[in-house]
Amino acid sequence: MRIERKIVFSNLINLVLIVAIGSFAISYLNSISEQATFLSIADSLNASFLEMRLSEKNYFLFNDNTALKSIQDRISQTQDQMNSVRDDIVRVIGQDGYNELQNRLNSYSAAVSQAGATDARDPQTEETIREAGRQLKDSSDAITGQERQHIEHNITRSKELLLLAIGAVFVSALVVSRSISGKIIGPIRQIERLAKSISAGNFKKIEAPIPRDEFGPVIEAINSMSEELEEREEEIIQSKKLASMGVLVAGVAHELNNPVNNISMVAQAYDELYDKLTPQQRREFMQKVDRETGRIKKIVDNLLDYGKPKEPNPREVGINSVIGKSMQLVQNTLNISKIETTLDLAEGLPELFVDDNQIQQVLINLILNAAQAMEEGGRLTVKSSLDRERGMVDITVADTGKGIPAEYLPYIFDPFFSVKEEGGTGLGLSVSFGIIKSHGGNIRVDSKAGIGTTFTVELPVPEEKGTT
Amino acid sequence: MSEKIMIIDDEKIVGDMARISLEEDGYEVETFLTAAPALERLKEAPFDVVVTDLKMKGIDGLEVLRAVREMSPKTKVIMITAFANLDVAIEAIKGDVFDFFPKPVRIKELKESIRKALAQNGGQNGEQPGK
């Protein structure tokens, strides 16, 4: 179900719940107010009965017949009162209860009339009056007592109902908001994680089943964006590689000149001195030619290998050999630029699980950048070392060039940002960053204007290798 | 006493091939793979011609040229290089280089250049070379 509908639906449920509880509460309050009205009637009846009994007591004490008269008046008043609220009384104590009350009133009235009929004091009659009066008062007490109980009961029920209602609304709100926020927060967290991993150059997708709510289309869009970026990144890596090949080829062409010259000189000497050379020397000459062609082949192979588009293909490699290969490709470019190189490679480094082709691309990119920063010559230092504590192999590429202005440092890994005066695509470092991040590593820069720049590439040591 | 030729090139084959050909012509040849020991040797013994590679680890060809000019003004310096670059050529000419060869080097042309250099020196170390 869509989240919007869920919210509307759950609000409706809560509304119905509140209306139902409100109705119940109102009906309870109505019945309490009715009962309170009746209680006041019952109280006034009770007061009448009490007065009758007071008059009764006066009669017995002072043998005063006017007291009997006043009882009779009270009885007839009470009878009128009872008739007027008969329905209310019946509702509370039932028809039988009402009849019994009526009978007792009648008996009391009869007993009082009987006593008034004669002046003589008859103990029997007196006793009948007393008994009837007591019974009448008892009934009346019972009615008020019962009604009080009803009211208390209803108040308690109302309290319970309200508490229950508050609890129910609370629970329902909790459940609904939990389920809705779960529906919202879950996907948002997933999207957040994915965005982080994409910005680190790791083009994953959200693998969880696509929800059918509003997040479905969002997640699908993000997934297809990630896919698209992954395809584009390969294109960018490849184009960047071909761009740096232009620089490399210039250097490599000069490097080819050496073996070509060697072969040429051997051939010339062979031709010139053929008659004077011993068979053994001739053989040695040809072996030299063969070795030099081997050298040429290796240089050409390296270049071809570098230019080929390649699927990322991690395998176990010694990082020093990757550094060595990279240096071979750039050595001549460095020589031309009057750059001295220092290699400081730690021995016994654990093998890394990396795509050597991609790491080589990163190193070549860093080294060529360093060379471009040292137009007037300088020193390039490439170092490898193991950081046991963090389980990382660090590779630093340091130059003594002009440095990167501090205000540019935060942006140098951004795509299309370049500090080079001309010819920088602004993609080299961004692609390098992506490659290193996708290897679970990190790339840092430290630069001081006029002193030089140091790039540090950190690559994780595979766990099973440990750091022993 | 035959003319003394020094060859400095970090590519061993260059020295080997140049030597075998030059010795055939009667020159006395010494080869070095780096410049530092070559310059040490120059302090001990005079050479008529120094053939040096331009691009080498440590001391490069231009520095060799300057050092030779200082130590032994009469010695001719011929430079060979795997890459030709105008700036370097200008600097070499300013440093009074005798000749400049891009690789691949034609041995005959190199020998011709050496002969001219020796002729300019007026056979300082003896007669014209010959078989």
Coordinates of C-alpha atoms in Angstrom, one line a residue:
Chain A
M1 CA 0.0 0.0 0.0
R2 CA 1.2 3.5 -0.7
I3 CA 2.4 5.4 2.4
E4 CA 0.1 8.3 1.8
R5 CA -2.9 5.9 1.9
K6 CA -1.6 4.3 5.0
I7 CA -1.4 7.6 6.8
V8 CA -4.9 8.6 5.7
F9 CA -6.2 5.1 6.7
S10 CA -4.5 5.1 10.1
N11 CA -5.8 8.6 10.8
L12 CA -9.3 7.5 9.9
I13 CA -9.0 4.6 12.3
N14 CA -7.8 6.9 15.1
L15 CA -10.7 9.3 14.3
V16 CA -13.3 6.4 14.5
L17 CA -11.7 5.3 17.7
I18 CA -11.8 8.7 19.3
V19 CA -15.5 9.3 18.2
A20 CA -16.5 5.9 19.6
I21 CA -14.8 6.5 22.9
G22 CA -16.2 10.0 23.0
S23 CA -19.8 8.6 22.4
F24 CA -19.3 6.1 25.1
A25 CA -18.0 8.7 27.5
I26 CA -20.9 11.0 26.7
S27 CA -23.5 8.3 27.2
Y28 CA -21.9 7.4 30.6
L29 CA -21.9 11.0 31.6
N30 CA -25.5 11.3 30.6
S31 CA -26.5 8.3 32.6
I32 CA -24.5 9.7 35.6
S33 CA -26.3 13.0 35.3
E34 CA -29.7 11.2 35.2
Q35 CA -28.7 9.2 38.2
A36 CA -27.7 12.3 40.0
T37 CA -31.1 13.8 39.3
F38 CA -32.8 10.7 40.5
L39 CA -30.5 10.7 43.6
S40 CA -31.8 14.1 44.5
I41 CA -35.4 12.8 44.2
A42 CA -34.5 9.8 46.3
D43 CA -32.9 12.1 48.8
S44 CA -36.0 14.3 49.1
L45 CA -38.2 11.1 49.5
N46 CA -35.8 10.0 52.1
A47 CA -36.0 13.3 53.9
S48 CA -39.8 13.1 53.8
F49 CA -39.7 9.6 55.3
L50 CA -37.3 10.9 58.0
E51 CA -39.7 13.7 58.9
M52 CA -42.6 11.2 59.1
R53 CA -40.6 9.2 61.6
L54 CA -39.7 12.3 63.6
S55 CA -43.4 13.2 63.7
E56 CA -44.0 9.6 64.7
K57 CA -41.6 9.9 67.5
N58 CA -43.3 13.2 68.7
Y59 CA -46.6 11.3 68.6
F60 CA -45.2 8.6 70.8
L61 CA -43.5 11.0 73.2
F62 CA -46.2 13.5 73.6
N63 CA -49.2 11.5 72.5
D64 CA -49.9 14.4 70.2
N65 CA -52.6 13.7 67.5
T66 CA -51.5 16.7 65.5
A67 CA -48.3 14.7 64.8
L68 CA -50.4 12.0 63.3
K69 CA -52.0 14.7 61.1
S70 CA -48.7 16.0 60.0
I71 CA -47.6 12.4 59.1
Q72 CA -50.7 11.9 57.0
D73 CA -49.9 15.2 55.2
R74 CA -46.4 14.1 54.6
I75 CA -47.6 10.7 53.3
S76 CA -50.0 12.3 50.8
Q77 CA -47.2 14.8 49.7
T78 CA -44.8 11.8 49.3
Q79 CA -47.4 9.9 47.4
D80 CA -47.8 12.8 44.9
Q81 CA -44.0 13.0 44.6
M82 CA -43.7 9.2 44.1
N83 CA -46.4 9.4 41.4
S84 CA -44.7 12.2 39.6
V85 CA -41.3 10.4 39.4
R86 CA -42.8 6.9 39.3
D87 CA -40.9 6.1 36.0
D88 CA -37.6 7.1 37.4
I89 CA -38.1 5.0 40.5
V90 CA -39.3 2.0 38.5
R91 CA -36.2 2.3 36.2
V92 CA -33.9 2.1 39.3
I93 CA -35.6 -0.4 41.6
G94 CA -37.9 -2.1 39.1
Q95 CA -41.7 -2.5 39.2
D96 CA -41.6 -5.0 42.1
G97 CA -39.4 -2.6 44.1
Y98 CA -41.8 0.2 43.4
N99 CA -44.8 -1.9 44.3
E100 CA -43.2 -2.9 47.6
L101 CA -42.4 0.7 48.4
Q102 CA -46.0 1.6 47.6
N103 CA -47.3 -1.2 49.7
R104 CA -45.1 -0.2 52.7
L105 CA -46.3 3.4 52.3
N106 CA -49.9 2.2 52.2
S107 CA -49.3 0.0 55.3
Y108 CA -47.7 2.9 57.1
S109 CA -50.6 5.2 56.1
A110 CA -53.1 2.5 57.2
A111 CA -51.4 2.1 60.6
V112 CA -51.2 5.9 61.1
S113 CA -54.9 6.2 60.2
Q114 CA -55.7 3.4 62.6
A115 CA -53.9 5.1 65.4
G116 CA -55.6 8.4 64.7
A117 CA -59.1 6.8 64.8
T118 CA -58.9 6.3 68.5
D119 CA -57.5 8.3 71.3
A120 CA -56.5 5.3 73.4
R121 CA -52.9 4.2 73.1
D122 CA -52.8 0.7 71.8
P123 CA -49.3 -0.8 72.0
Q124 CA -50.2 -3.2 69.2
T125 CA -51.0 -0.3 66.8
E126 CA -48.0 1.6 68.0
E127 CA -45.8 -1.3 67.2
T128 CA -47.4 -1.7 63.7
I129 CA -46.7 2.0 63.0
R130 CA -43.1 1.7 64.2
E131 CA -42.5 -1.4 62.1
A132 CA -44.2 0.1 59.0
G133 CA -42.2 3.3 59.4
R134 CA -38.9 1.4 59.8
Q135 CA -39.6 -0.7 56.7
L136 CA -40.5 2.4 54.7
K137 CA -37.3 4.1 55.8
D138 CA -35.3 1.0 55.1
S139 CA -36.7 0.8 51.5
S140 CA -35.9 4.4 50.9
D141 CA -32.4 4.0 52.3
A142 CA -31.9 1.0 50.1
I143 CA -33.0 3.0 47.1
T144 CA -30.5 5.8 47.7
G145 CA -27.8 3.4 48.6
Q146 CA -28.3 1.4 45.5
E147 CA -28.4 4.5 43.3
R148 CA -25.2 5.8 44.9
Q149 CA -23.6 2.5 44.1
H150 CA -24.8 2.8 40.5
I151 CA -23.3 6.2 40.2
E152 CA -20.0 5.2 41.7
H153 CA -20.0 2.1 39.4
N154 CA -20.6 4.3 36.4
I155 CA -17.9 6.8 37.3
T156 CA -15.5 3.9 37.8
R157 CA -16.5 2.5 34.5
S158 CA -16.1 5.8 32.8
K159 CA -12.7 6.2 34.3
E160 CA -11.7 2.8 33.2
L161 CA -13.1 3.4 29.7
L162 CA -11.2 6.7 29.4
L163 CA -8.0 5.1 30.5
L164 CA -8.5 2.2 28.2
A165 CA -9.3 4.7 25.4
I166 CA -6.2 6.7 26.1
G167 CA -4.2 3.5 26.0
A168 CA -5.8 2.3 22.8
V169 CA -5.2 5.6 21.0
F170 CA -1.6 5.7 22.3
V171 CA -0.9 2.1 21.1
S172 CA -2.6 2.7 17.8
A173 CA -0.6 5.9 17.2
L174 CA 2.6 4.1 18.2
V175 CA 2.0 1.1 16.0
V176 CA 1.0 3.3 13.0
S177 CA 3.8 5.7 13.4
R178 CA 6.3 2.9 13.9
S179 CA 5.1 1.1 10.8
I180 CA 5.0 4.3 8.7
S181 CA 8.3 5.6 9.9
G182 CA 9.7 2.1 9.3
K183 CA 8.4 2.4 5.8
I184 CA 10.1 5.8 5.4
I185 CA 13.2 5.6 7.4
G186 CA 14.2 2.1 6.2
P187 CA 14.4 3.2 2.5
I188 CA 16.0 6.5 3.4
R189 CA 18.8 4.7 5.3
Q190 CA 19.2 2.4 2.3
I191 CA 19.4 5.4 -0.1
E192 CA 21.8 7.1 2.2
R193 CA 24.1 4.1 2.4
L194 CA 24.0 3.7 -1.4
A195 CA 24.7 7.4 -2.0
K196 CA 27.8 7.1 0.3
S197 CA 29.0 4.1 -1.5
I198 CA 28.4 5.7 -4.9
S199 CA 30.3 8.8 -3.9
A200 CA 33.2 6.5 -2.9
G201 CA 33.2 5.1 -6.4
N202 CA 31.5 1.9 -5.4
F203 CA 28.5 1.4 -7.7
K204 CA 26.3 -0.9 -5.8
K205 CA 22.5 -1.3 -6.0
I206 CA 19.8 -1.6 -3.4
E207 CA 19.3 -5.3 -3.5
A208 CA 16.2 -5.5 -1.1
P209 CA 12.9 -6.1 -2.9
I210 CA 11.5 -2.9 -4.3
P211 CA 8.7 -1.6 -2.1
R212 CA 5.3 -0.9 -3.7
D213 CA 5.0 2.5 -2.0
E214 CA 6.3 6.0 -2.9
F215 CA 9.9 4.8 -2.4
G216 CA 9.6 2.1 -5.1
P217 CA 10.2 4.5 -8.0
V218 CA 12.9 6.5 -6.1
I219 CA 14.9 3.3 -5.4
E220 CA 14.5 2.1 -9.0
A221 CA 15.7 5.5 -10.2
I222 CA 18.7 5.4 -7.9
N223 CA 19.5 1.9 -8.9
S224 CA 19.5 2.8 -12.6
M225 CA 21.6 5.9 -11.8
S226 CA 24.1 3.7 -10.1
E227 CA 24.2 1.4 -13.1
E228 CA 24.5 4.3 -15.5
L229 CA 27.4 5.8 -13.4
E230 CA 29.2 2.5 -13.3
E231 CA 29.0 2.2 -17.1
R232 CA 30.1 5.8 -17.5
E233 CA 32.9 5.4 -15.0
E234 CA 34.4 2.7 -17.1
E235 CA 34.2 5.0 -20.1
I236 CA 35.9 7.8 -18.1
I237 CA 38.6 5.5 -16.8
Q238 CA 39.3 4.3 -20.3
S239 CA 39.3 7.8 -21.8
K240 CA 41.6 9.1 -19.0
K241 CA 43.9 6.1 -19.6
L242 CA 44.1 6.9 -23.3
A243 CA 44.7 10.6 -22.5
S244 CA 47.7 9.8 -20.3
M245 CA 48.9 7.4 -23.0
G246 CA 49.6 10.4 -25.1
V247 CA 52.1 11.6 -22.5
L248 CA 53.4 8.1 -22.0
V249 CA 54.0 7.4 -25.7
A250 CA 56.2 10.5 -26.1
G251 CA 58.4 9.1 -23.3
V252 CA 58.2 5.6 -24.5
A253 CA 59.2 6.5 -28.1
H254 CA 62.5 7.8 -26.7
E255 CA 62.9 4.7 -24.7
L256 CA 62.5 2.6 -27.8
N257 CA 65.3 4.5 -29.5
N258 CA 67.9 2.9 -27.2
P259 CA 67.3 -0.8 -28.2
V260 CA 66.7 0.3 -31.8
N261 CA 70.1 2.1 -31.7
N262 CA 71.7 -1.0 -30.1
I263 CA 70.4 -3.3 -32.8
S264 CA 71.5 -0.9 -35.5
M265 CA 75.0 -0.6 -34.1
V266 CA 75.4 -4.3 -33.7
A267 CA 74.2 -4.8 -37.3
Q268 CA 76.6 -2.1 -38.5
A269 CA 79.6 -3.6 -36.7
Y270 CA 78.6 -7.1 -37.8
D271 CA 78.5 -5.9 -41.4
E272 CA 81.8 -3.9 -41.1
L273 CA 83.8 -6.6 -39.3
Y274 CA 82.1 -9.7 -40.6
D275 CA 85.4 -11.3 -41.9
K276 CA 87.3 -10.5 -38.8
L277 CA 84.7 -11.8 -36.3
T278 CA 85.0 -15.4 -35.0
P279 CA 81.9 -17.6 -35.3
Q280 CA 81.5 -17.3 -31.6
Q281 CA 81.5 -13.5 -31.8
R282 CA 79.0 -13.6 -34.7
R283 CA 76.7 -15.8 -32.5
E284 CA 77.1 -13.3 -29.6
F285 CA 76.2 -10.4 -31.9
M286 CA 73.0 -12.1 -33.0
Q287 CA 72.2 -12.9 -29.4
K288 CA 72.5 -9.2 -28.6
V289 CA 70.1 -8.4 -31.4
D290 CA 67.7 -10.9 -30.1
R291 CA 67.9 -9.6 -26.6
E292 CA 67.3 -6.0 -27.8
T293 CA 64.3 -7.0 -29.8
G294 CA 63.0 -8.6 -26.7
R295 CA 63.4 -5.3 -24.9
I296 CA 61.4 -3.5 -27.6
K297 CA 58.7 -6.1 -27.4
K298 CA 58.4 -5.7 -23.7
I299 CA 58.0 -1.9 -24.0
V300 CA 55.4 -2.3 -26.7
D301 CA 53.6 -4.9 -24.8
N302 CA 53.5 -2.7 -21.7
L303 CA 52.0 0.1 -23.7
L304 CA 49.4 -2.1 -25.4
D305 CA 48.5 -3.6 -22.1
Y306 CA 48.0 -0.2 -20.6
G307 CA 45.8 1.0 -23.4
K308 CA 43.5 -2.0 -23.4
P309 CA 40.1 -1.5 -21.8
K310 CA 39.8 -4.0 -19.0
E311 CA 37.2 -5.3 -16.7
P312 CA 38.2 -4.7 -13.1
N313 CA 40.0 -7.9 -12.3
P314 CA 41.4 -8.1 -8.8
R315 CA 44.0 -10.7 -8.0
E316 CA 46.8 -11.2 -5.6
V317 CA 49.8 -9.0 -6.5
G318 CA 52.9 -7.7 -4.9
I319 CA 52.4 -3.9 -4.8
N320 CA 56.2 -3.3 -5.4
S321 CA 56.0 -5.0 -8.7
V322 CA 53.1 -2.8 -9.7
I323 CA 55.2 0.2 -8.7
G324 CA 58.1 -1.2 -10.7
K325 CA 56.0 -1.6 -13.9
S326 CA 54.6 1.9 -13.5
M327 CA 58.1 3.3 -13.1
Q328 CA 59.2 1.5 -16.3
L329 CA 56.5 3.2 -18.3
V330 CA 57.2 6.7 -17.0
Q331 CA 61.0 6.5 -16.6
N332 CA 61.8 8.2 -19.8
T333 CA 59.3 10.9 -19.3
L334 CA 61.0 11.6 -16.0
N335 CA 64.4 11.5 -17.6
I336 CA 63.4 14.1 -20.2
S337 CA 62.1 16.3 -17.4
K338 CA 65.4 16.1 -15.5
I339 CA 63.7 14.4 -12.6
E340 CA 65.7 12.3 -10.2
T341 CA 63.8 9.4 -8.8
T342 CA 64.2 7.6 -5.5
L343 CA 62.4 4.3 -4.9
D344 CA 62.1 3.3 -1.3
L345 CA 60.1 0.1 -1.3
A346 CA 59.6 -1.9 1.9
E347 CA 60.5 -5.5 1.7
G348 CA 58.2 -8.4 2.7
L349 CA 55.0 -6.5 2.1
P350 CA 51.9 -8.8 2.1
E351 CA 50.3 -9.4 -1.3
L352 CA 47.3 -7.2 -2.0
F353 CA 44.1 -8.3 -3.7
V354 CA 43.8 -5.5 -6.3
D355 CA 43.4 -4.9 -10.0
D356 CA 47.0 -4.3 -10.8
N357 CA 46.1 -2.6 -14.1
Q358 CA 43.9 0.0 -12.3
I359 CA 46.4 0.6 -9.5
Q360 CA 49.1 1.0 -12.2
Q361 CA 46.9 3.6 -13.9
V362 CA 46.6 5.5 -10.6
L363 CA 50.3 5.4 -9.9
I364 CA 51.2 6.5 -13.5
N365 CA 48.6 9.3 -13.1
L366 CA 50.2 10.5 -9.8
I367 CA 53.7 10.2 -11.2
L368 CA 52.9 12.1 -14.4
N369 CA 51.1 14.8 -12.3
A370 CA 54.3 15.0 -10.2
A371 CA 56.4 15.4 -13.3
Q372 CA 54.2 18.2 -14.6
A373 CA 54.6 19.9 -11.2
M374 CA 58.4 19.8 -11.6
E375 CA 58.9 21.5 -14.9
E376 CA 62.3 22.8 -13.7
G377 CA 63.3 19.4 -12.6
G378 CA 63.3 18.0 -9.1
R379 CA 63.1 14.8 -7.1
L380 CA 60.3 12.2 -7.2
T381 CA 60.2 9.8 -4.3
V382 CA 58.0 6.7 -4.5
K383 CA 57.7 4.8 -1.2
S384 CA 55.8 1.7 -0.1
S385 CA 55.3 0.7 3.5
L386 CA 53.1 -1.3 5.8
D387 CA 50.9 0.2 8.4
R388 CA 50.3 -2.9 10.6
E389 CA 47.9 -1.2 13.0
R390 CA 45.5 -0.1 10.3
G391 CA 46.1 -3.1 8.1
M392 CA 47.0 -0.9 5.1
V393 CA 49.8 -0.7 2.7
D394 CA 50.7 2.9 2.1
I395 CA 52.2 4.1 -1.2
T396 CA 53.4 7.7 -1.3
V397 CA 54.3 9.6 -4.4
A398 CA 56.1 12.8 -3.4
D399 CA 57.5 15.5 -5.6
T400 CA 59.5 18.7 -5.0
G401 CA 57.4 20.7 -7.4
K402 CA 55.5 23.9 -7.0
G403 CA 52.8 22.5 -4.8
I404 CA 49.0 22.9 -4.9
P405 CA 47.6 26.2 -3.4
A406 CA 45.8 25.4 -0.1
E407 CA 42.5 26.8 -1.4
Y408 CA 42.4 24.2 -4.2
L409 CA 43.2 21.2 -2.0
P410 CA 39.6 20.4 -1.0
Y411 CA 38.6 20.2 -4.7
I412 CA 41.4 18.3 -6.4
F413 CA 39.6 14.9 -6.3
D414 CA 36.4 16.5 -7.8
P415 CA 35.7 15.6 -11.4
F416 CA 36.7 18.2 -14.0
F417 CA 38.7 20.2 -11.4
S418 CA 42.3 21.0 -12.6
V419 CA 45.1 23.2 -11.3
K420 CA 47.1 22.7 -14.5
E421 CA 47.5 25.8 -16.6
E422 CA 46.6 23.9 -19.7
G423 CA 45.7 20.4 -20.9
G424 CA 44.3 19.1 -17.6
T425 CA 41.1 17.2 -18.1
G426 CA 40.4 17.4 -14.4
L427 CA 39.5 13.7 -14.5
G428 CA 42.8 12.0 -13.6
L429 CA 42.6 12.4 -9.8
S430 CA 38.9 11.9 -9.7
V431 CA 39.2 8.6 -11.6
S432 CA 42.2 7.6 -9.4
F433 CA 40.1 8.4 -6.3
G434 CA 37.2 6.3 -7.6
I435 CA 39.6 3.4 -8.3
I436 CA 41.2 3.5 -4.9
K437 CA 37.9 3.8 -3.1
S438 CA 36.5 0.9 -5.0
H439 CA 39.5 -1.1 -3.7
G440 CA 38.4 -0.2 -0.2
G441 CA 41.4 2.1 0.1
N442 CA 41.9 5.8 0.5
I443 CA 43.9 8.5 -1.2
R444 CA 45.2 11.6 0.5
V445 CA 47.1 14.7 -0.4
D446 CA 49.5 16.9 1.5
S447 CA 50.9 19.9 -0.3
K448 CA 52.9 23.0 0.5
A449 CA 53.4 25.8 -2.1
G450 CA 56.9 25.9 -3.2
I451 CA 58.0 22.8 -1.4
G452 CA 56.1 20.0 -3.0
T453 CA 53.2 17.6 -3.0
T454 CA 52.8 14.2 -1.5
F455 CA 50.0 11.8 -2.5
T456 CA 49.4 8.8 -0.2
V457 CA 47.5 5.8 -1.5
E458 CA 46.3 3.4 1.2
L459 CA 45.3 -0.1 0.1
P460 CA 43.8 -2.6 2.6
V461 CA 45.7 -5.8 3.3
P462 CA 43.4 -8.8 2.8
E463 CA 42.2 -10.0 6.1
E464 CA 43.5 -13.5 5.9
K465 CA 47.0 -12.1 5.2
G466 CA 46.9 -10.5 8.6
T467 CA 49.7 -8.2 9.4
T468 CA 52.1 -10.8 10.7
Chain B
M1 CA 101.0 6.2 -29.8
S2 CA 97.4 5.9 -31.0
E3 CA 94.6 8.4 -30.3
K4 CA 92.7 7.8 -27.2
I5 CA 88.9 7.8 -27.4
M6 CA 86.6 7.6 -24.4
I7 CA 83.0 6.4 -24.8
I8 CA 80.4 7.0 -22.0
D9 CA 77.0 5.4 -22.5
D10 CA 74.8 3.6 -20.1
E11 CA 73.8 1.2 -22.9
K12 CA 76.6 -1.3 -22.8
I13 CA 76.2 -2.3 -26.5
V14 CA 76.9 1.2 -27.7
G15 CA 80.4 1.2 -26.0
D16 CA 81.1 -2.4 -27.1
M17 CA 80.2 -1.9 -30.7
A18 CA 81.9 1.5 -31.0
R19 CA 85.0 0.1 -29.4
I20 CA 85.2 -3.0 -31.6
S21 CA 84.9 -0.9 -34.7
L22 CA 87.3 1.9 -33.5
E23 CA 89.9 -0.5 -32.3
E24 CA 89.8 -2.1 -35.7
D25 CA 90.9 1.3 -37.0
G26 CA 93.8 1.5 -34.5
Y27 CA 92.4 3.7 -31.8
E28 CA 92.8 3.1 -28.2
V29 CA 89.3 3.0 -26.7
E30 CA 88.0 3.0 -23.1
T31 CA 84.3 2.6 -22.3
F32 CA 82.3 3.7 -19.2
L33 CA 78.6 3.1 -18.3
T34 CA 78.4 6.1 -16.1
A35 CA 80.0 9.5 -16.1
A36 CA 81.5 9.7 -12.6
P37 CA 84.3 7.1 -13.1
A38 CA 84.9 8.4 -16.6
L39 CA 85.6 11.9 -15.3
E40 CA 88.0 10.4 -12.6
R41 CA 89.8 8.6 -15.4
L42 CA 90.1 11.8 -17.4
K43 CA 92.0 13.4 -14.5
E44 CA 94.6 10.6 -14.8
A45 CA 95.0 10.3 -18.5
P46 CA 94.4 12.7 -21.5
F47 CA 91.9 11.6 -24.1
D48 CA 91.6 13.1 -27.6
V49 CA 87.9 12.5 -28.0
V50 CA 85.1 11.8 -25.6
V51 CA 81.9 10.4 -27.0
T52 CA 79.1 10.7 -24.4
D53 CA 75.5 9.9 -24.2
L54 CA 73.4 12.9 -23.2
K55 CA 70.8 11.2 -20.8
M56 CA 72.4 9.2 -18.0
K57 CA 71.7 8.6 -14.4
G58 CA 73.7 10.8 -12.1
I59 CA 76.0 13.1 -14.2
D60 CA 74.5 13.7 -17.6
G61 CA 76.1 14.5 -21.0
L62 CA 75.9 18.3 -20.6
E63 CA 77.8 18.1 -17.3
V64 CA 80.4 15.8 -18.8
L65 CA 80.8 18.4 -21.6
R66 CA 81.3 21.2 -19.1
A67 CA 83.7 19.1 -17.0
V68 CA 85.8 18.1 -20.0
R69 CA 85.9 21.7 -21.2
E70 CA 87.3 22.7 -17.8
M71 CA 89.7 19.8 -17.3
S72 CA 91.0 19.3 -20.8
P73 CA 90.1 22.1 -23.2
K74 CA 91.7 20.4 -26.1
T75 CA 89.7 17.2 -25.8
K76 CA 86.8 17.2 -28.3
V77 CA 83.4 16.1 -27.1
I78 CA 80.9 14.3 -29.3
M79 CA 77.4 13.8 -28.0
I80 CA 74.9 11.1 -28.8
T81 CA 71.3 11.1 -27.6
A82 CA 68.2 9.0 -27.8
F83 CA 66.1 12.1 -28.1
A84 CA 66.8 15.4 -29.8
N85 CA 65.5 18.5 -28.2
L86 CA 66.3 22.0 -29.4
D87 CA 67.0 23.3 -25.8
V88 CA 69.6 20.6 -25.2
A89 CA 71.2 21.1 -28.7
I90 CA 71.5 24.8 -28.0
E91 CA 73.1 24.2 -24.6
A92 CA 75.5 21.6 -26.2
I93 CA 76.5 24.1 -28.9
K94 CA 77.1 26.8 -26.2
G95 CA 79.2 24.3 -24.4
D96 CA 81.3 23.9 -27.5
V97 CA 80.3 20.4 -28.4
F98 CA 82.1 19.1 -31.5
D99 CA 79.3 17.1 -32.9
F100 CA 75.9 15.8 -32.1
F101 CA 74.3 12.5 -33.1
P102 CA 70.8 11.3 -32.6
K103 CA 70.3 7.6 -32.0
P104 CA 70.3 5.3 -34.0
V105 CA 74.0 6.3 -34.6
R106 CA 75.6 5.4 -37.9
I107 CA 79.0 4.1 -36.9
K108 CA 80.7 5.3 -40.1
E109 CA 79.4 8.8 -39.5
L110 CA 80.6 8.7 -35.9
K111 CA 84.1 7.6 -37.0
E112 CA 84.1 10.3 -39.7
S113 CA 83.3 12.8 -37.0
I114 CA 86.1 11.5 -34.7
R115 CA 88.6 11.7 -37.6
K116 CA 87.6 15.4 -38.1
A117 CA 87.9 16.1 -34.4
L118 CA 91.4 14.5 -34.3
A119 CA 92.4 16.5 -37.5
Q120 CA 91.4 19.7 -35.8
N121 CA 93.5 18.8 -32.8
G122 CA 96.4 18.5 -35.3
G123 CA 97.3 14.9 -34.4
Q124 CA 98.1 15.9 -30.8
N125 CA 98.7 12.3 -29.9
G126 CA 100.5 11.2 -33.0
E127 CA 100.0 10.4 -36.6
Q128 CA 96.7 10.1 -38.5
P129 CA 94.9 6.9 -37.7
G130 CA 95.1 4.2 -40.3
K131 CA 95.1 0.5 -40.6

